[in-house]
């Protein structure tokens, strides 16, 4: 319903510092177009693409591509979706945005803003396998209902290592997290040998944080803090999986 997932769009103040950080994690840059007037870079690991925008985005934003956007917006409005911003004319790059009940920002654009890398160029980052964008919530049901109306499928709740529910789609999963330890959206990754990956990250000069639920062992799990403030949650896959 929203279109094809494109990127996690991230506002940055120093794009070069953020690029350097994600390259240390094993993400690689890909060619971008000229859709945006501000400095813009995209780094990916073959599954997840991070769009770094040196501009005043409202926050971490999920960006989808929807061709013939104006017509599609008409259908979404008829279904009750309310847009915070809409730029739909022949003089601008067509885009609309809205926020879910948690305040998570979503943007639809009419065309891709970067070129996908060759299939043989895809590689996993040191972080492991990207499972989902985790969003802190107080209640599951209103958020689950909202995203299910947009085409996502809600999975059963899990209570280990912390209470959460996952909403799944063909190219993006969204995790709803109920834990006081995670108060900001996180990019969640998993690996069966995450302890080894954490050692590699430390050798590369990456600082590991224990800003995470007490149930997670700091020897096998960690949080990384990017220069612009994005949090990455790295979890041992021996724990209950976040991805379907």
CSV table of C-alpha atoms in Angstrom, one decimal:
chain,number,residue,atom,x,y,z
A,1,UNK,CA,0.0,0.0,0.0
A,2,UNK,CA,2.8,2.4,0.8
A,3,UNK,CA,5.0,1.3,-2.1
A,4,UNK,CA,8.5,-0.3,-2.2
A,5,UNK,CA,10.6,0.4,0.8
A,6,UNK,CA,13.6,2.5,-0.2
A,7,UNK,CA,15.7,3.6,2.8
A,8,UNK,CA,15.8,4.6,6.4
A,9,UNK,CA,16.3,8.3,6.0
A,10,UNK,CA,18.5,9.9,8.7
A,11,UNK,CA,19.1,13.6,9.4
A,12,UNK,CA,22.8,14.4,9.9
A,13,UNK,CA,24.7,17.6,10.8
A,14,UNK,CA,28.1,16.4,9.6
A,15,UNK,CA,27.5,14.0,6.7
A,16,UNK,CA,31.2,13.1,6.3
A,17,UNK,CA,31.5,12.0,10.0
A,18,UNK,CA,28.4,9.9,9.6
A,19,UNK,CA,29.7,8.3,6.3
A,20,UNK,CA,33.0,7.5,8.0
A,21,UNK,CA,31.2,5.8,10.9
A,22,UNK,CA,29.0,3.6,8.8
A,23,UNK,CA,31.9,2.6,6.5
A,24,UNK,CA,33.7,1.4,9.7
A,25,UNK,CA,30.7,-0.8,10.3
A,26,UNK,CA,31.1,-2.3,6.8
A,27,UNK,CA,28.4,-0.3,5.0
A,28,UNK,CA,29.3,0.8,1.4
A,29,UNK,CA,28.3,3.9,-0.5
A,30,UNK,CA,26.1,3.7,-3.6
A,31,UNK,CA,25.5,6.2,-6.4
A,32,UNK,CA,22.9,8.9,-5.6
A,33,UNK,CA,20.8,11.0,-8.0
A,34,UNK,CA,20.1,14.7,-7.9
A,35,UNK,CA,16.6,14.6,-6.4
A,36,UNK,CA,17.5,16.4,-3.2
A,37,UNK,CA,19.0,19.9,-3.0
A,38,UNK,CA,20.9,19.2,0.2
A,39,UNK,CA,24.0,17.0,0.8
A,40,UNK,CA,22.8,13.3,0.5
A,41,UNK,CA,24.6,10.0,0.7
A,42,UNK,CA,23.4,6.4,0.8
A,43,UNK,CA,25.2,3.5,2.4
A,44,UNK,CA,24.0,-0.1,2.4
A,45,UNK,CA,24.8,-3.7,3.4
A,46,UNK,CA,22.8,-5.4,0.7
A,47,UNK,CA,19.6,-5.5,2.8
A,48,UNK,CA,19.4,-2.2,4.5
A,49,UNK,CA,20.0,1.2,2.9
A,50,UNK,CA,20.7,4.3,5.1
A,51,UNK,CA,20.0,7.6,3.5
A,52,UNK,CA,22.0,10.4,5.2
A,53,UNK,CA,20.4,13.8,4.7
A,54,UNK,CA,22.2,16.9,5.8
A,55,UNK,CA,19.0,18.8,6.2
A,56,UNK,CA,16.3,19.4,8.8
A,57,UNK,CA,14.3,16.1,8.6
A,58,UNK,CA,11.9,15.7,11.6
A,59,UNK,CA,13.8,12.6,12.6
A,60,UNK,CA,14.5,9.1,11.4
A,61,UNK,CA,12.1,8.5,8.5
A,62,UNK,CA,11.0,5.4,6.7
A,63,UNK,CA,11.0,6.3,3.0
A,64,UNK,CA,9.0,4.4,0.3
A,65,UNK,CA,8.8,4.8,-3.4
A,66,UNK,CA,5.3,5.0,-4.9
A,67,UNK,CA,5.1,5.8,-8.7
A,68,UNK,CA,2.2,8.0,-9.8
A,69,UNK,CA,2.2,9.4,-6.3
A,70,UNK,CA,-0.5,12.0,-6.7
A,71,UNK,CA,-3.1,9.4,-7.7
A,72,UNK,CA,-2.0,7.1,-4.9
A,73,UNK,CA,-2.3,9.9,-2.3
A,74,UNK,CA,-5.9,10.4,-3.3
A,75,UNK,CA,-6.6,6.8,-2.6
A,76,UNK,CA,-4.8,7.0,0.8
A,77,UNK,CA,-6.7,10.1,1.8
A,78,UNK,CA,-10.0,8.4,0.9
A,79,UNK,CA,-9.0,5.7,3.4
A,80,UNK,CA,-8.5,8.2,6.1
A,81,UNK,CA,-4.7,8.7,6.1
A,82,UNK,CA,-3.7,12.3,7.0
A,83,UNK,CA,-0.5,13.8,5.6
A,84,UNK,CA,1.6,16.3,7.5
A,85,UNK,CA,3.2,17.6,4.3
A,86,UNK,CA,2.4,17.1,0.6
A,87,UNK,CA,4.4,18.4,-2.4
A,88,UNK,CA,2.6,17.3,-5.5
A,89,UNK,CA,3.2,19.4,-8.6
A,90,UNK,CA,5.2,19.6,-11.7
A,91,UNK,CA,7.8,22.0,-10.3
A,92,UNK,CA,9.0,19.9,-7.3
A,93,UNK,CA,10.1,16.3,-6.5
A,94,UNK,CA,6.8,14.8,-5.5
A,95,UNK,CA,6.7,13.6,-1.9
A,96,UNK,CA,4.3,13.4,1.0
A,97,UNK,CA,4.9,12.6,4.7
A,98,UNK,CA,3.0,11.5,7.8
A,99,UNK,CA,3.6,10.1,11.3
A,100,UNK,CA,2.2,7.0,12.9
A,101,UNK,CA,0.7,7.0,16.5
A,102,UNK,CA,4.1,6.8,18.1
A,103,UNK,CA,5.4,9.8,16.1
A,104,UNK,CA,7.5,7.7,13.7
A,105,UNK,CA,7.9,9.6,10.5
A,106,UNK,CA,7.1,8.1,7.1
A,107,UNK,CA,7.7,9.6,3.6
A,108,UNK,CA,6.5,8.5,0.2
A,109,UNK,CA,8.4,9.7,-2.9
A,110,UNK,CA,7.6,9.3,-6.5
A,111,UNK,CA,11.0,7.9,-7.7
A,112,UNK,CA,14.2,6.3,-6.5
A,113,UNK,CA,16.8,8.7,-5.2
A,114,UNK,CA,19.8,6.3,-5.6
A,115,UNK,CA,20.9,3.5,-7.9
A,116,UNK,CA,20.8,0.0,-6.4
A,117,UNK,CA,24.3,-1.6,-6.3
A,118,UNK,CA,25.1,-4.6,-8.5
A,119,UNK,CA,23.9,-7.9,-6.9
A,120,UNK,CA,27.5,-9.1,-6.6
A,121,UNK,CA,28.4,-6.0,-4.6
A,122,UNK,CA,26.1,-6.8,-1.8
A,123,UNK,CA,27.8,-7.7,1.5
A,124,UNK,CA,26.8,-8.0,5.1
A,125,UNK,CA,28.1,-5.4,7.5
A,126,UNK,CA,30.0,-6.2,10.7
A,127,UNK,CA,26.7,-5.5,12.5
A,128,UNK,CA,25.2,-8.7,11.3
A,129,UNK,CA,21.7,-9.3,9.7
A,130,UNK,CA,19.4,-6.3,9.8
A,131,UNK,CA,16.1,-7.4,11.3
A,132,UNK,CA,13.9,-4.4,11.9
A,133,UNK,CA,13.5,-0.8,12.9
A,134,UNK,CA,12.6,-0.9,16.6
A,135,UNK,CA,10.2,1.8,17.9
A,136,UNK,CA,9.5,2.4,21.6
A,137,UNK,CA,5.7,2.2,22.4
A,138,UNK,CA,3.5,2.3,25.4
A,139,UNK,CA,0.7,0.2,23.9
A,140,UNK,CA,0.8,-2.3,21.1
A,141,UNK,CA,-2.7,-2.4,19.8
A,142,UNK,CA,-3.3,1.1,18.4
A,143,UNK,CA,0.1,1.0,16.6
A,144,UNK,CA,-0.4,-2.6,15.3
A,145,UNK,CA,-3.9,-1.6,14.0
A,146,UNK,CA,-2.4,1.5,12.2
A,147,UNK,CA,0.3,-0.4,10.4
A,148,UNK,CA,-1.9,-3.3,9.5
A,149,UNK,CA,-4.2,-0.9,7.8
A,150,UNK,CA,-1.2,0.1,5.7
A,151,UNK,CA,-0.5,-3.5,4.6
A,152,UNK,CA,1.9,-4.8,7.4
A,153,UNK,CA,1.1,-8.0,9.2
A,154,UNK,CA,1.3,-8.1,13.0
A,155,UNK,CA,3.0,-11.1,14.6
A,156,UNK,CA,2.4,-12.5,18.1
A,157,UNK,CA,4.0,-10.7,21.0
A,158,UNK,CA,7.3,-12.0,22.5
A,159,UNK,CA,8.4,-11.4,26.0
A,160,UNK,CA,12.1,-12.4,25.8
A,161,UNK,CA,14.5,-10.8,26.1
A,162,UNK,CA,12.0,-7.9,26.4
A,163,UNK,CA,8.4,-7.3,25.5
A,164,UNK,CA,7.9,-6.6,21.8
A,165,UNK,CA,5.8,-7.2,18.7
A,166,UNK,CA,6.9,-7.3,15.1
A,167,UNK,CA,5.1,-5.9,12.1
A,168,UNK,CA,6.3,-7.6,8.9
A,169,UNK,CA,6.2,-6.7,5.2
A,170,UNK,CA,8.0,-7.9,2.1
A,171,UNK,CA,11.0,-5.6,2.6
A,172,UNK,CA,10.8,-4.0,6.0
A,173,UNK,CA,10.0,-5.1,9.5
A,174,UNK,CA,9.0,-2.8,12.3
A,175,UNK,CA,9.5,-3.8,15.9
A,176,UNK,CA,7.3,-2.3,18.7
A,177,UNK,CA,9.4,-2.3,21.9
A,178,UNK,CA,8.0,-2.0,25.4
A,179,UNK,CA,11.1,-1.5,27.6
A,180,UNK,CA,12.3,1.6,29.6
A,181,UNK,CA,15.8,0.8,28.4
A,182,UNK,CA,15.1,1.7,24.8
A,183,UNK,CA,13.6,5.2,24.5
A,184,UNK,CA,14.6,6.0,20.9
A,185,UNK,CA,14.1,4.2,17.6
A,186,UNK,CA,16.9,1.6,17.0
A,187,UNK,CA,18.2,-0.2,14.0
A,188,UNK,CA,18.2,-3.9,15.2
A,189,UNK,CA,20.7,-6.5,13.9
A,190,UNK,CA,21.3,-10.1,14.8
A,191,UNK,CA,24.0,-12.7,14.5
A,192,UNK,CA,24.6,-16.1,16.0
A,193,UNK,CA,28.1,-15.1,17.0
A,194,UNK,CA,27.6,-11.4,17.9
A,195,UNK,CA,30.3,-11.5,20.6
A,196,UNK,CA,32.9,-12.0,17.8
A,197,UNK,CA,31.4,-9.1,15.8
A,198,UNK,CA,31.6,-6.9,18.8
A,199,UNK,CA,35.3,-7.7,19.2
A,200,UNK,CA,35.8,-6.7,15.5
A,201,UNK,CA,34.0,-3.4,16.1
A,202,UNK,CA,36.1,-2.5,19.1
A,203,UNK,CA,39.2,-3.2,17.1
A,204,UNK,CA,37.9,-0.7,14.6
A,205,UNK,CA,37.6,2.0,17.3
A,206,UNK,CA,33.8,1.7,17.7
A,207,UNK,CA,32.5,2.4,21.2
A,208,UNK,CA,30.0,-0.1,22.6
A,209,UNK,CA,27.2,1.0,24.9
A,210,UNK,CA,25.2,-1.1,27.4
A,211,UNK,CA,22.1,1.2,26.9
A,212,UNK,CA,19.8,-1.8,26.6
A,213,UNK,CA,17.5,-4.0,28.6
A,214,UNK,CA,19.2,-5.7,31.6
A,215,UNK,CA,18.2,-9.1,30.2
A,216,UNK,CA,20.8,-8.7,27.4
A,217,UNK,CA,24.3,-9.8,28.3
A,218,UNK,CA,26.8,-7.0,27.5
A,219,UNK,CA,29.3,-9.6,26.3
A,220,UNK,CA,27.0,-10.7,23.5
A,221,UNK,CA,24.9,-7.6,22.8
A,222,UNK,CA,25.5,-3.9,22.5
A,223,UNK,CA,24.2,-0.5,21.3
A,224,UNK,CA,26.2,1.6,19.0
A,225,UNK,CA,25.7,5.4,18.8
A,226,UNK,CA,26.3,7.0,15.4
A,227,UNK,CA,27.7,10.6,15.2
A,228,UNK,CA,24.2,12.0,14.3
A,229,UNK,CA,22.6,10.1,17.3
A,230,UNK,CA,21.2,7.0,15.5
A,231,UNK,CA,21.2,4.0,17.8
A,232,UNK,CA,22.0,0.5,16.5
A,233,UNK,CA,21.0,-2.5,18.6
A,234,UNK,CA,23.2,-5.5,18.1
A,235,UNK,CA,21.8,-8.7,19.5
A,236,UNK,CA,22.9,-12.4,19.8
A,237,UNK,CA,20.7,-14.5,17.6
A,238,UNK,CA,20.5,-17.3,20.1
A,239,UNK,CA,17.9,-15.1,21.8
A,240,UNK,CA,14.4,-15.2,20.4
A,241,UNK,CA,14.6,-13.8,16.8
A,242,UNK,CA,13.2,-10.4,16.0
A,243,UNK,CA,12.7,-11.3,12.3
A,244,UNK,CA,10.0,-13.7,11.0
